[in-house]
Coordinates of C-alpha atoms and ligand atoms in Angstrom, one line a residue:
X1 CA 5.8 121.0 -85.8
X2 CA 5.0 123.6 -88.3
X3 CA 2.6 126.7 -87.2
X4 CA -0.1 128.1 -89.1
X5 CA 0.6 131.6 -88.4
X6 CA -2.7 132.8 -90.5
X7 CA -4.4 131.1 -87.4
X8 CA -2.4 132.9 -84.8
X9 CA -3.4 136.2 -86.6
X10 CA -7.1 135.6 -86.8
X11 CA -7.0 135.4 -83.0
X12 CA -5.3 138.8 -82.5
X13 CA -8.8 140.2 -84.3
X14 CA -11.3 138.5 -82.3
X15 CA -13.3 140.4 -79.5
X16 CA -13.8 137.2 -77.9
X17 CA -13.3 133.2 -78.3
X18 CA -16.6 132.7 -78.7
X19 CA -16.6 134.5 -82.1
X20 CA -15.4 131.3 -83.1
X21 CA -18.8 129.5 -82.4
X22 CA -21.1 132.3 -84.4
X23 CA -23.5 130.6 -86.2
X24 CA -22.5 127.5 -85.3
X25 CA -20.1 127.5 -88.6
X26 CA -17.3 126.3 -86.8
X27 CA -17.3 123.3 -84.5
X28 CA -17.2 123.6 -81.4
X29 CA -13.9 123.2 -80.1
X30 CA -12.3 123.9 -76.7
X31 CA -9.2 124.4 -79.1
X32 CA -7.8 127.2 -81.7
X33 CA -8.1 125.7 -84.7
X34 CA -3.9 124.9 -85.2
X35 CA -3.5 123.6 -81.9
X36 CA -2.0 119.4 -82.5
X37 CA -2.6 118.2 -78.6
X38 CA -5.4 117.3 -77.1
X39 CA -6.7 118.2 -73.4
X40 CA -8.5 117.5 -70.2
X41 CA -10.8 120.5 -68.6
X42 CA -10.5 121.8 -65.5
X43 CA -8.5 123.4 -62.7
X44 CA -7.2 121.7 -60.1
X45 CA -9.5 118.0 -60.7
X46 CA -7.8 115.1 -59.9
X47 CA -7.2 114.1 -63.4
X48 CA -5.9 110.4 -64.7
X49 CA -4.3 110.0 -68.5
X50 CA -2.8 106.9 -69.8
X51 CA -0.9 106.8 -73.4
X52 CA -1.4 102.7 -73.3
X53 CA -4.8 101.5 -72.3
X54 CA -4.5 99.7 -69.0
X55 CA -1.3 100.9 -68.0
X56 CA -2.7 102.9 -64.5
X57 CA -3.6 100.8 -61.7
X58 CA -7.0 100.8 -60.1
X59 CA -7.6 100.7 -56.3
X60 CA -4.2 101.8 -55.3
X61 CA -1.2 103.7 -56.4
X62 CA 1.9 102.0 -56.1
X63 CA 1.5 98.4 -57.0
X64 CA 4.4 95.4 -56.2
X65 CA 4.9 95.3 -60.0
X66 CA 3.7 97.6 -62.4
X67 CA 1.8 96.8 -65.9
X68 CA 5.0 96.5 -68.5
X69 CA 7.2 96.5 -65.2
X70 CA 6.7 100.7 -65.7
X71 CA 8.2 102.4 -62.3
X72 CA 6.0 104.5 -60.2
X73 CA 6.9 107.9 -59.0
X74 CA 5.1 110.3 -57.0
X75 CA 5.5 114.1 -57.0
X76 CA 4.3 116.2 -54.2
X77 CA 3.8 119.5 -54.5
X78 CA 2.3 120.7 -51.0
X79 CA 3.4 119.6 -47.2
X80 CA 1.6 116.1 -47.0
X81 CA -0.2 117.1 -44.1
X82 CA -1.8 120.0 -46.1
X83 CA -5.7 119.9 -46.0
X84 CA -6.9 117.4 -48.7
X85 CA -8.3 120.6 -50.9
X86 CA -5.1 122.1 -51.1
X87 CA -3.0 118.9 -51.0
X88 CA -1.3 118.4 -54.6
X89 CA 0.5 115.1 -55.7
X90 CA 0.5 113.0 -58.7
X91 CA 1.8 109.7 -59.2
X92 CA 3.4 108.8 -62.8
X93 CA 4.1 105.3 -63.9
X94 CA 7.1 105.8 -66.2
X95 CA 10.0 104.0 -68.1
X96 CA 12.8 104.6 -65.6
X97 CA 12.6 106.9 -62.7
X98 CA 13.5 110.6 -62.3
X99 CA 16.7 109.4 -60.1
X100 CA 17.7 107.4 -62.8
X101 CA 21.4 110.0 -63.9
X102 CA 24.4 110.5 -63.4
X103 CA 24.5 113.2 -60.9
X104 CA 25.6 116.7 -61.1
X105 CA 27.4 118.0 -63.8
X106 CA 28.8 121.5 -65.2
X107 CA 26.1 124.0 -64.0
X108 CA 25.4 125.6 -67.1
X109 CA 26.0 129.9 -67.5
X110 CA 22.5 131.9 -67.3
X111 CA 23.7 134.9 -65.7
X112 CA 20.5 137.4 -65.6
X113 CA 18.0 135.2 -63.3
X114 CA 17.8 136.9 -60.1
X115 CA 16.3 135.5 -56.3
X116 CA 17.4 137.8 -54.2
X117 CA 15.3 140.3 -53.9
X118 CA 16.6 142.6 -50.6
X119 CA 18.5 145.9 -50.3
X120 CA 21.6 144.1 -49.4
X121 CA 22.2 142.7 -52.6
X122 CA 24.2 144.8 -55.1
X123 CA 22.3 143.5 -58.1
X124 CA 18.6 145.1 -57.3
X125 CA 18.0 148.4 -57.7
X126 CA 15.2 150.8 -56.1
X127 CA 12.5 152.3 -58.6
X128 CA 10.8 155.4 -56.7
X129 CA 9.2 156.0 -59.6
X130 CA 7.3 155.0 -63.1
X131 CA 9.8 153.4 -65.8
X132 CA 9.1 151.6 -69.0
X133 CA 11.2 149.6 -71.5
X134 CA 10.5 149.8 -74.9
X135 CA 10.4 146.5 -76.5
X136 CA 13.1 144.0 -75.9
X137 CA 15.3 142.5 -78.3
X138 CA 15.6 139.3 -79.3
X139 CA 18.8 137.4 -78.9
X140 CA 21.2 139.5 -80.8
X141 CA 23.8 136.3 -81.7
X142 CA 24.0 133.6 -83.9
X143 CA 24.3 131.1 -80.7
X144 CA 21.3 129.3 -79.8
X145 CA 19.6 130.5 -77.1
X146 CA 16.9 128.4 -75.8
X147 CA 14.0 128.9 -73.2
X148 CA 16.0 128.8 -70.3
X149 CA 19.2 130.3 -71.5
X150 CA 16.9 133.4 -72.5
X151 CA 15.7 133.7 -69.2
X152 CA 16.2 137.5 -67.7
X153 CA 15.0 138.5 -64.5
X154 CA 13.4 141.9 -64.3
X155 CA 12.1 142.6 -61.3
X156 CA 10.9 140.8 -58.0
X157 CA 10.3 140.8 -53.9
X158 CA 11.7 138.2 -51.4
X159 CA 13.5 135.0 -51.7
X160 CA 12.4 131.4 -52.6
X161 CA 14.4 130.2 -49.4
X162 CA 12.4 132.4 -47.1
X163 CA 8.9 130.9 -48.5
X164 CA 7.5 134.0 -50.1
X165 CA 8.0 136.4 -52.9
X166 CA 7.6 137.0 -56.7
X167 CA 10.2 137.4 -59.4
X168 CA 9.0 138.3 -63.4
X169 CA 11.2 137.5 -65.9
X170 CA 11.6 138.0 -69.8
X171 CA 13.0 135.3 -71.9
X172 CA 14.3 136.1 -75.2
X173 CA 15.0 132.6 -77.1
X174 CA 15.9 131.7 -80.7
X175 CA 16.3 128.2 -80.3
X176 CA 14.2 125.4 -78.8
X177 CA 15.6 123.4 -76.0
X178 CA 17.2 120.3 -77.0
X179 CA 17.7 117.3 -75.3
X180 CA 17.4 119.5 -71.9
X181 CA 15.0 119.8 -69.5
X182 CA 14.0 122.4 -67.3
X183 CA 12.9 122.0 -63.4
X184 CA 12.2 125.3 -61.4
X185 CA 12.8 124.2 -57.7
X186 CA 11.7 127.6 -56.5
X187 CA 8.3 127.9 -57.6
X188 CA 5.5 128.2 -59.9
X189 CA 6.0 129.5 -63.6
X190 CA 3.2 131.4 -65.2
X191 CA 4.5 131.9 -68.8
X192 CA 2.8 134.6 -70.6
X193 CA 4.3 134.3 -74.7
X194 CA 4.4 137.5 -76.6
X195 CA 5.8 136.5 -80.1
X196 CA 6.2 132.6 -81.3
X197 CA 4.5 129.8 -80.4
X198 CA 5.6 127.4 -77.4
X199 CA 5.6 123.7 -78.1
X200 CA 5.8 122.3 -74.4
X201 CA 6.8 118.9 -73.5
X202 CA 5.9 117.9 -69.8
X203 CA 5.7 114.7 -68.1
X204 CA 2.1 114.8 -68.5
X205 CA 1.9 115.1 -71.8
X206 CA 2.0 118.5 -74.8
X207 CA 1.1 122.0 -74.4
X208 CA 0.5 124.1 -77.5
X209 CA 0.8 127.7 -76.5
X210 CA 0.4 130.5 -78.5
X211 CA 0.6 134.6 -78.1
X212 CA -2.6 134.7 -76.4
X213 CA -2.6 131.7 -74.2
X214 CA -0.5 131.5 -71.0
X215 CA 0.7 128.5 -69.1
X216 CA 1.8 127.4 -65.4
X217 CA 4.6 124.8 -65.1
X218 CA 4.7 124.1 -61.5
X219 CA 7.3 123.9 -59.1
X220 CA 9.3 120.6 -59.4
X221 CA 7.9 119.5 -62.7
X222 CA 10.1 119.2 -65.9
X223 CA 9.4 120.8 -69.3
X224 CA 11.0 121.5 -72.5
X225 CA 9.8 124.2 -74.7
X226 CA 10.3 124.4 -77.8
X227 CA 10.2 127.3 -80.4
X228 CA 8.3 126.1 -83.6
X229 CA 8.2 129.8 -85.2
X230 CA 11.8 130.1 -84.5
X231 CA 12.2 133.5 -82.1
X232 CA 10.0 133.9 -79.3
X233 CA 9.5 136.4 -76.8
X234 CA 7.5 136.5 -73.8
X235 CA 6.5 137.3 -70.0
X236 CA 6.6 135.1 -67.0
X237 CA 5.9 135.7 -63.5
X238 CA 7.1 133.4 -60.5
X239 CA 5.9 133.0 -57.1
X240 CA 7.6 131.8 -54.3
X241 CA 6.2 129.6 -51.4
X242 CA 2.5 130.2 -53.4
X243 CA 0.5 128.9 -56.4
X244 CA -1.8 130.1 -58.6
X245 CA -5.5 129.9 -58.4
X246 CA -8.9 131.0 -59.1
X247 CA -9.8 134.4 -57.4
X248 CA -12.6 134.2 -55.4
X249 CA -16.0 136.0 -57.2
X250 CA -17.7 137.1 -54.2
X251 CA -21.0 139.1 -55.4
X252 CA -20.4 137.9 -58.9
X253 CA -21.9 134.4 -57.7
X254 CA -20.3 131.6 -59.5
X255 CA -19.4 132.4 -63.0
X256 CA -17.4 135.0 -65.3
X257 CA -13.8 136.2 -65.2
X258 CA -11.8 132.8 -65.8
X259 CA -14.2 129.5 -65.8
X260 CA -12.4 126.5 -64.3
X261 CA -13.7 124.4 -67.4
X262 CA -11.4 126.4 -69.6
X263 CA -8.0 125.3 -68.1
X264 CA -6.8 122.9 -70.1
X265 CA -4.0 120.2 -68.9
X266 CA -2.1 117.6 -71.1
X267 CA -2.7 113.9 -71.8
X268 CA -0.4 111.1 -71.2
X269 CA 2.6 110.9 -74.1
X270 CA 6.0 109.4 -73.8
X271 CA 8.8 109.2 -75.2
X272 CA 11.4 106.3 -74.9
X273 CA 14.7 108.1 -75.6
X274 CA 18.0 106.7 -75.0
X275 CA 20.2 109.7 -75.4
X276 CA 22.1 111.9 -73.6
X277 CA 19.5 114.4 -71.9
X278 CA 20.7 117.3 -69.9
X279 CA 18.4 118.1 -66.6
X280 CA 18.9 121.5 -65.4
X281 CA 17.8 122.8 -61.9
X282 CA 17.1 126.1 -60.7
X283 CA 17.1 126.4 -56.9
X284 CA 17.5 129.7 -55.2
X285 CA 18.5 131.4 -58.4
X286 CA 21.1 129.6 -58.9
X287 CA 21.7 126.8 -62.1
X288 CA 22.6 123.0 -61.7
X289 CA 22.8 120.5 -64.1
X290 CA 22.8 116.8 -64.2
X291 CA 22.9 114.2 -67.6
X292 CA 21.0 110.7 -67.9
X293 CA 21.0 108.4 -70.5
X294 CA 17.2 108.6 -71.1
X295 CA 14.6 111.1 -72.2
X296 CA 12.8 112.2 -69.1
X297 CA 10.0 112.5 -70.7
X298 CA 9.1 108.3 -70.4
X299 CA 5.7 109.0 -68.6
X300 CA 3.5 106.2 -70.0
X301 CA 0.5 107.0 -67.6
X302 CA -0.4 109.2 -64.5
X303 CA -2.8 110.6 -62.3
X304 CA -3.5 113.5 -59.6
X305 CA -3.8 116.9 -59.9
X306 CA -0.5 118.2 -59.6
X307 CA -0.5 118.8 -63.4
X308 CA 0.7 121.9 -65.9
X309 CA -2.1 123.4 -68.0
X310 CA -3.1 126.6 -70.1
X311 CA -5.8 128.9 -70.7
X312 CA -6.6 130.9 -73.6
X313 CA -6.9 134.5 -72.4
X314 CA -9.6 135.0 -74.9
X315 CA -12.0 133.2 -73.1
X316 CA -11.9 135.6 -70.5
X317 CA -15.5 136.7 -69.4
X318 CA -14.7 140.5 -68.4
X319 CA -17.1 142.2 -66.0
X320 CA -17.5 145.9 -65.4
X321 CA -20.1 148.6 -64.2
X322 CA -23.1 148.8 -66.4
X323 CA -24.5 152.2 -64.6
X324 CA -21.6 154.9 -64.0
X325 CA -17.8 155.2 -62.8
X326 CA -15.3 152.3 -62.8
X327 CA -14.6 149.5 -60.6
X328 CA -11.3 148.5 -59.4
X329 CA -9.2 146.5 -61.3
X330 CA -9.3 143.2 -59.6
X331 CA -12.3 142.6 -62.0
X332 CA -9.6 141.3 -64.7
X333 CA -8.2 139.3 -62.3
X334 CA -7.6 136.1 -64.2
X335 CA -5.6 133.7 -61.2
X336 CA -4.0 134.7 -58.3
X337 CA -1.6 133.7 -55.6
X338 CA -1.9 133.8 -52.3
X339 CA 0.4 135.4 -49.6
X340 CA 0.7 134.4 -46.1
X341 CA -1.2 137.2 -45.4
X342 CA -4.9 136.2 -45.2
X343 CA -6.6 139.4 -47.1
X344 CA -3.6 140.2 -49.3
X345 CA -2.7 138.1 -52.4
X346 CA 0.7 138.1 -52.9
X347 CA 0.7 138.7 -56.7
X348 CA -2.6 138.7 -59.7
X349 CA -2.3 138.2 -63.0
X350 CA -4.9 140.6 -64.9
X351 CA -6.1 140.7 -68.2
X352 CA -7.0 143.7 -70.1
X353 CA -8.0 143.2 -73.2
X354 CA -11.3 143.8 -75.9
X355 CA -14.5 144.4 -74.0
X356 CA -17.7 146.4 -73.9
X357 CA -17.6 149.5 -72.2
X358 CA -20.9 151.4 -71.3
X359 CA -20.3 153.8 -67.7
X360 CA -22.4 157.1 -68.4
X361 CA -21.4 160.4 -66.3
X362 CA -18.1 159.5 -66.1
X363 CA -14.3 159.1 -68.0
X364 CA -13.6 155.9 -69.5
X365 CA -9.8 155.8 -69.2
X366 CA -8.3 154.9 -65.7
X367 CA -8.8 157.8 -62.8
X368 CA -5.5 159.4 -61.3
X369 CA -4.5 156.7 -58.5
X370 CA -2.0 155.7 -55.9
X371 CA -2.1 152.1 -54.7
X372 CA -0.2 149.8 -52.5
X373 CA 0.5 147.6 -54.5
X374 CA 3.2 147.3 -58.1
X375 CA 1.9 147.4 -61.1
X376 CA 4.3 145.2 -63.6
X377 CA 2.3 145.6 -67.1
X378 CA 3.6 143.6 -70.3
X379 CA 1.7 144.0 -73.5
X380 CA 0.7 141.1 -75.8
X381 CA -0.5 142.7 -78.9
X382 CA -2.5 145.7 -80.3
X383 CA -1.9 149.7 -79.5
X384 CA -2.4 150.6 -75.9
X385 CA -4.4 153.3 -75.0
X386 CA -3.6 153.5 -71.3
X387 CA -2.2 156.4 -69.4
X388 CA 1.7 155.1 -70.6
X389 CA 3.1 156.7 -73.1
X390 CA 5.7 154.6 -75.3
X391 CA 4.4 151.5 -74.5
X392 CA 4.6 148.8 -77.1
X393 CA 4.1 144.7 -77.3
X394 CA 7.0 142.9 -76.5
X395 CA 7.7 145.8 -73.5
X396 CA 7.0 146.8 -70.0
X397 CA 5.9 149.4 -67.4
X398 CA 6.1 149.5 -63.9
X399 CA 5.3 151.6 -61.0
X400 CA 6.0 150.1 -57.1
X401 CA 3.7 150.9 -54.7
X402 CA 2.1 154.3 -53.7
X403 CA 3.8 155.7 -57.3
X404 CA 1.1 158.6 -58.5
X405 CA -0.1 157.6 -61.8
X406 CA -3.1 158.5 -64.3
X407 CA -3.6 160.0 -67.7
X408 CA -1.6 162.6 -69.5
X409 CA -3.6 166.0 -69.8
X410 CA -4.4 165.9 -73.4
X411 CA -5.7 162.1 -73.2
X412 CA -7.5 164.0 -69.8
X413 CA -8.8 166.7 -71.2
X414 CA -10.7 164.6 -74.3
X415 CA -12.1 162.3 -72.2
X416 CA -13.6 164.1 -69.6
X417 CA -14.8 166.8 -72.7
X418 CA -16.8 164.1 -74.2
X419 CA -20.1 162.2 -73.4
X420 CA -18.9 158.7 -73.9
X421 CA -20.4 156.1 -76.3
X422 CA -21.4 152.6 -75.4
X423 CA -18.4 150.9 -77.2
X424 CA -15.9 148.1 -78.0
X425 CA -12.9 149.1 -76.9
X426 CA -9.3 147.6 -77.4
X427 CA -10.8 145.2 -80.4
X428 CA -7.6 144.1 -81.2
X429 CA -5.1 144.9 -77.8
X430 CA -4.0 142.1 -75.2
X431 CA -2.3 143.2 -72.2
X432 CA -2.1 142.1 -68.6
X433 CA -0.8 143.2 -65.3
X434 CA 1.5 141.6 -62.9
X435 CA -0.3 142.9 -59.9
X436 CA 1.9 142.3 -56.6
X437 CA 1.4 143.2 -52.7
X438 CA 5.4 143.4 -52.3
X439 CA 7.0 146.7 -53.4
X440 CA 9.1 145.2 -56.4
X441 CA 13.2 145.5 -56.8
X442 CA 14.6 145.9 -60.7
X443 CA 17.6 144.0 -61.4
X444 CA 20.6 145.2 -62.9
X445 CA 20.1 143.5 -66.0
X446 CA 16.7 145.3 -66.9
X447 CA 17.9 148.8 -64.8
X448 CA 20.9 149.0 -67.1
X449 CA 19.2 148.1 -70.2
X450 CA 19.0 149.7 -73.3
X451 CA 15.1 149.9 -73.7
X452 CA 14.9 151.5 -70.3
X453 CA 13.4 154.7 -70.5
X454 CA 12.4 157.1 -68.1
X455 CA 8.7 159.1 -68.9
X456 CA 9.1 162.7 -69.5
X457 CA 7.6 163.6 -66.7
X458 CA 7.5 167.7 -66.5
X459 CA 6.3 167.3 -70.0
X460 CA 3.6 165.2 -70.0
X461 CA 1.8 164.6 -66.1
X462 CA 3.4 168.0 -65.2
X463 CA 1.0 170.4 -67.7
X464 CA -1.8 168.9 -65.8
X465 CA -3.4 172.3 -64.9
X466 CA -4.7 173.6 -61.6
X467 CA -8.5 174.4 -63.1
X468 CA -10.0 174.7 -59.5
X469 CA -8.1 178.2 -58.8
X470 CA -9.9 180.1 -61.7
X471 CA -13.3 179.5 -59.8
X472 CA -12.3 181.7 -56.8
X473 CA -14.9 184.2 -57.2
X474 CA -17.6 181.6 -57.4
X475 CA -16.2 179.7 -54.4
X476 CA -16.2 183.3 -52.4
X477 CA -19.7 183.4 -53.2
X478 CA -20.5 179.8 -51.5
X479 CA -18.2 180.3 -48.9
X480 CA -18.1 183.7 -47.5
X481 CA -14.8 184.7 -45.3
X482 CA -16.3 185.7 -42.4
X483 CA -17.3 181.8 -41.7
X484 CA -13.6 180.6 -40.9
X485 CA -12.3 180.3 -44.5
X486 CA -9.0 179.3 -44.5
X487 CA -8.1 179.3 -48.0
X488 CA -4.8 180.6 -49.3
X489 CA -4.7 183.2 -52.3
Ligands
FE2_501 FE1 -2.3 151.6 -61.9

């Protein structure tokens, strides 16, 4: 399916989706204008689809016979005992069921996807301090590398067979996925494309998402993506014995930041396919790989709400302070994932992108800080203006927990020399933050790479001048000696 790209470059120039809607010139849609699929709205409902009218059954889920003698299949993605609002299942009525193959085969060679995220592993490195990569290259081969082959892990905490930990990877792909599907049995996927559009079949139907738009595949479900623009680049974050969801808005009440009506999850479309289709596993890391005779995409009808979906980051309803200084980040928090730990999530996914800003009596860039928590940052689109220097779309920056970080002195020195203006900034710049509570490993793969680069450190946060000392005599003047003063001179 072709792509109109004009589309996909109008929506790097919007301040917001609802620029779409001015004047009521466009229709209102829930949609960019090239996406082909259509939707349901909502996070987390209990949805139902059905590509042939009649085909779900009503008052029960697993009738003696089907309609058109479809099987039925349930997926369940939570303990079954888990309380009914976090308990997620679906049931599919499909051509032949997912057990339908031949078993194992070859386990096919993706070498850079990383699980184990501990000290004893050879492959994971330590970062004590803040590192970037320029952007990364596409496949540099005239071998088709799909989705899944592209996949390289970056960085991550914990293990999937211990219950709880996060790993993001890059995938650099030239090729769509054919006649192979993908099924992460380790977790969630949060997919987060940089460059190219992703045409994504599920079993619950098509997702059409562009640079801009993310999407979660969950754990257990199969997809196929597909590269309609040819290469494609892009960010994805996985969590480990977790899920994504909704922060909680506190104060804010019940609306902004990312509305539940603006997640957006397939409709019922099948395939009947009777080809050779290649179904490849990732458990623990690790790839398997087993071949059936049939597309596995023969879903005819389903319901539940244990269902992919998307949202448009543009749609994002960013809050700030209206009087002075800044709030903490967790104001672009778009979803989140839990930890076990009850006040800590294990990992957020921010957005930072255009927005009003309008603090008086203060800076507007970011203050110097030290946090807790790694800060994983990939960068959609646009010219950032944040406290990194060299840091482009299509790369990365990173700083694990308690790293000191903050502006350079010249960017310092402007903004705290100025009164600021009540402004639009970053019109045209998309970026986001992998926010996690576990103090992140880098793997080989990304610590050896070519577009690492270490920031010049002496020569950029190390001119940050000591402008307290020159006030000495007026300090004396507040502070006389003779009251215990135990400055040093
Ligand atoms: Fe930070």
């Amino acid at each position: 399916m072709a792509v109109d790209n004009s589309v996909a470059e109008k929506y790097k120039k919007i301040f917001h989706f609802s620029d779409n809607l001015r004047d009521g010139k466009v229709p209102t849609s829930a949609l960019r204008e090239n996406d082909p699929y259509q939707y349901q709205s909502g996070l987390g409902n209990h949805f139902e689809s059905e590509a042939i009218p009649g085909t779900l059954p009503y008052g029960q889920n697993n009738p003696r016979v089907s309609r058109f003698e479809l099987y039925t299949e349930q997926v369940t993605g939570s303990a079954f005992v888990t309380p009914r609002d976090k308990n997620k299942h679906s049931w599919l009525y499909r051509a032949q069921p997912s057990v339908a193959n031949f078993g194992t085969g070859p386990p096919p060679d993706i070498p850079d996807v990383e699980a184990n995220f501990s000290l004893g592993n050879p492959h994971v490195q330590i970062a004590p301090t803040q590192i970037g990569w320029l952007p990364f290259d596409m496949p540099q081969t005239n071998e088709k590398v799909d989705f899944v082959q592209g996949l390289k892990a970056v960085a991550g905490s914990g293990d999937p067979y211990v219950g709880e930990g996060v790993a993001m990877h890059m995938y650099l792909a030239n090729a769509s996925m054919e006649k192979r599907a993908m099924v992460n049995c380790d977790g969630e996927l949060l997919i987060v494309p940089q460059k190219g559009t992703l045409d994504i079949q599920t079993e619950y139907g098509n997702l059409w998402v562009q640079p801009g738009e993310i999407v979660v595949i969950q754990r257990g479900q199969r997809f196929t993506v597909k590269l309609p623009d040819g290469q494609s680049r892009g960010y994805v974050q996985e969590v480990w014995g977790s899920y994504f969801e909704l922060p909680n808005l506190g104060p804010l009440g019940s609306n902004s930041l990312a509305s539940p009506r603006d997640f957006l999850s397939p409709i019922a479309a099948y395939d009947i396919d009777k080809s050779e289709w290649q179904i490849v596993y990732k458990q623990g890391g690790k790839f398997s790989a087993c071949i059936q005779d049939h597309s596995p995409y023969d879903v005819v009808a389903w319901s539940g709400n244990y269902v992919p979906y998307k949202y448009d980051l543009t749609k994002f309803i960013y809050v700030g302070s209206i009087s002075v200084d800044h709030i903490d980040p967790s104001i672009f928090c778009c979803l989140t994932a839990k930890s076990k730990d009850p006040i800590t999530p294990l990992v957020d996914f921010l957005v930072v992108g255009p927005r009003f800003d309008v603090s008086v009596h203060t800076y507007r860039p970011p203050y110097y800080h030290r946090n807790c928590a790694s800060e994983l940052m990939g960068f959609i689109h646009g010219e950032w203006m944040g406290p990194a220097e060299e840091f482009y779309p299509g790369g990365l920056h990173f700083e694990t927990g308690f790293v000191p970080h903050g502006l350079e002195p010249k960017v310092y020195n402007k903004a705290t020399s100025l009164e600021p203006p009540v402004m639009k900034i970053m019109e045209h710049d998309l970026g986001f933050m992998f926010e996690s509570s576990r103090p992140l490993l880098i793997t080989n793969w990304a610590w050896n790479h070519p577009r690492k680069h270490d920031h010049d450190h002496s020569n950029v946060w190390g001119g940050l001048d000591n402008k307290f000392i020159k006030y000495q005599q007026q300090i004396s003047a507040v502070i006389p000696m003779e009251s215990g003063d135990k400055r040093t001179h």
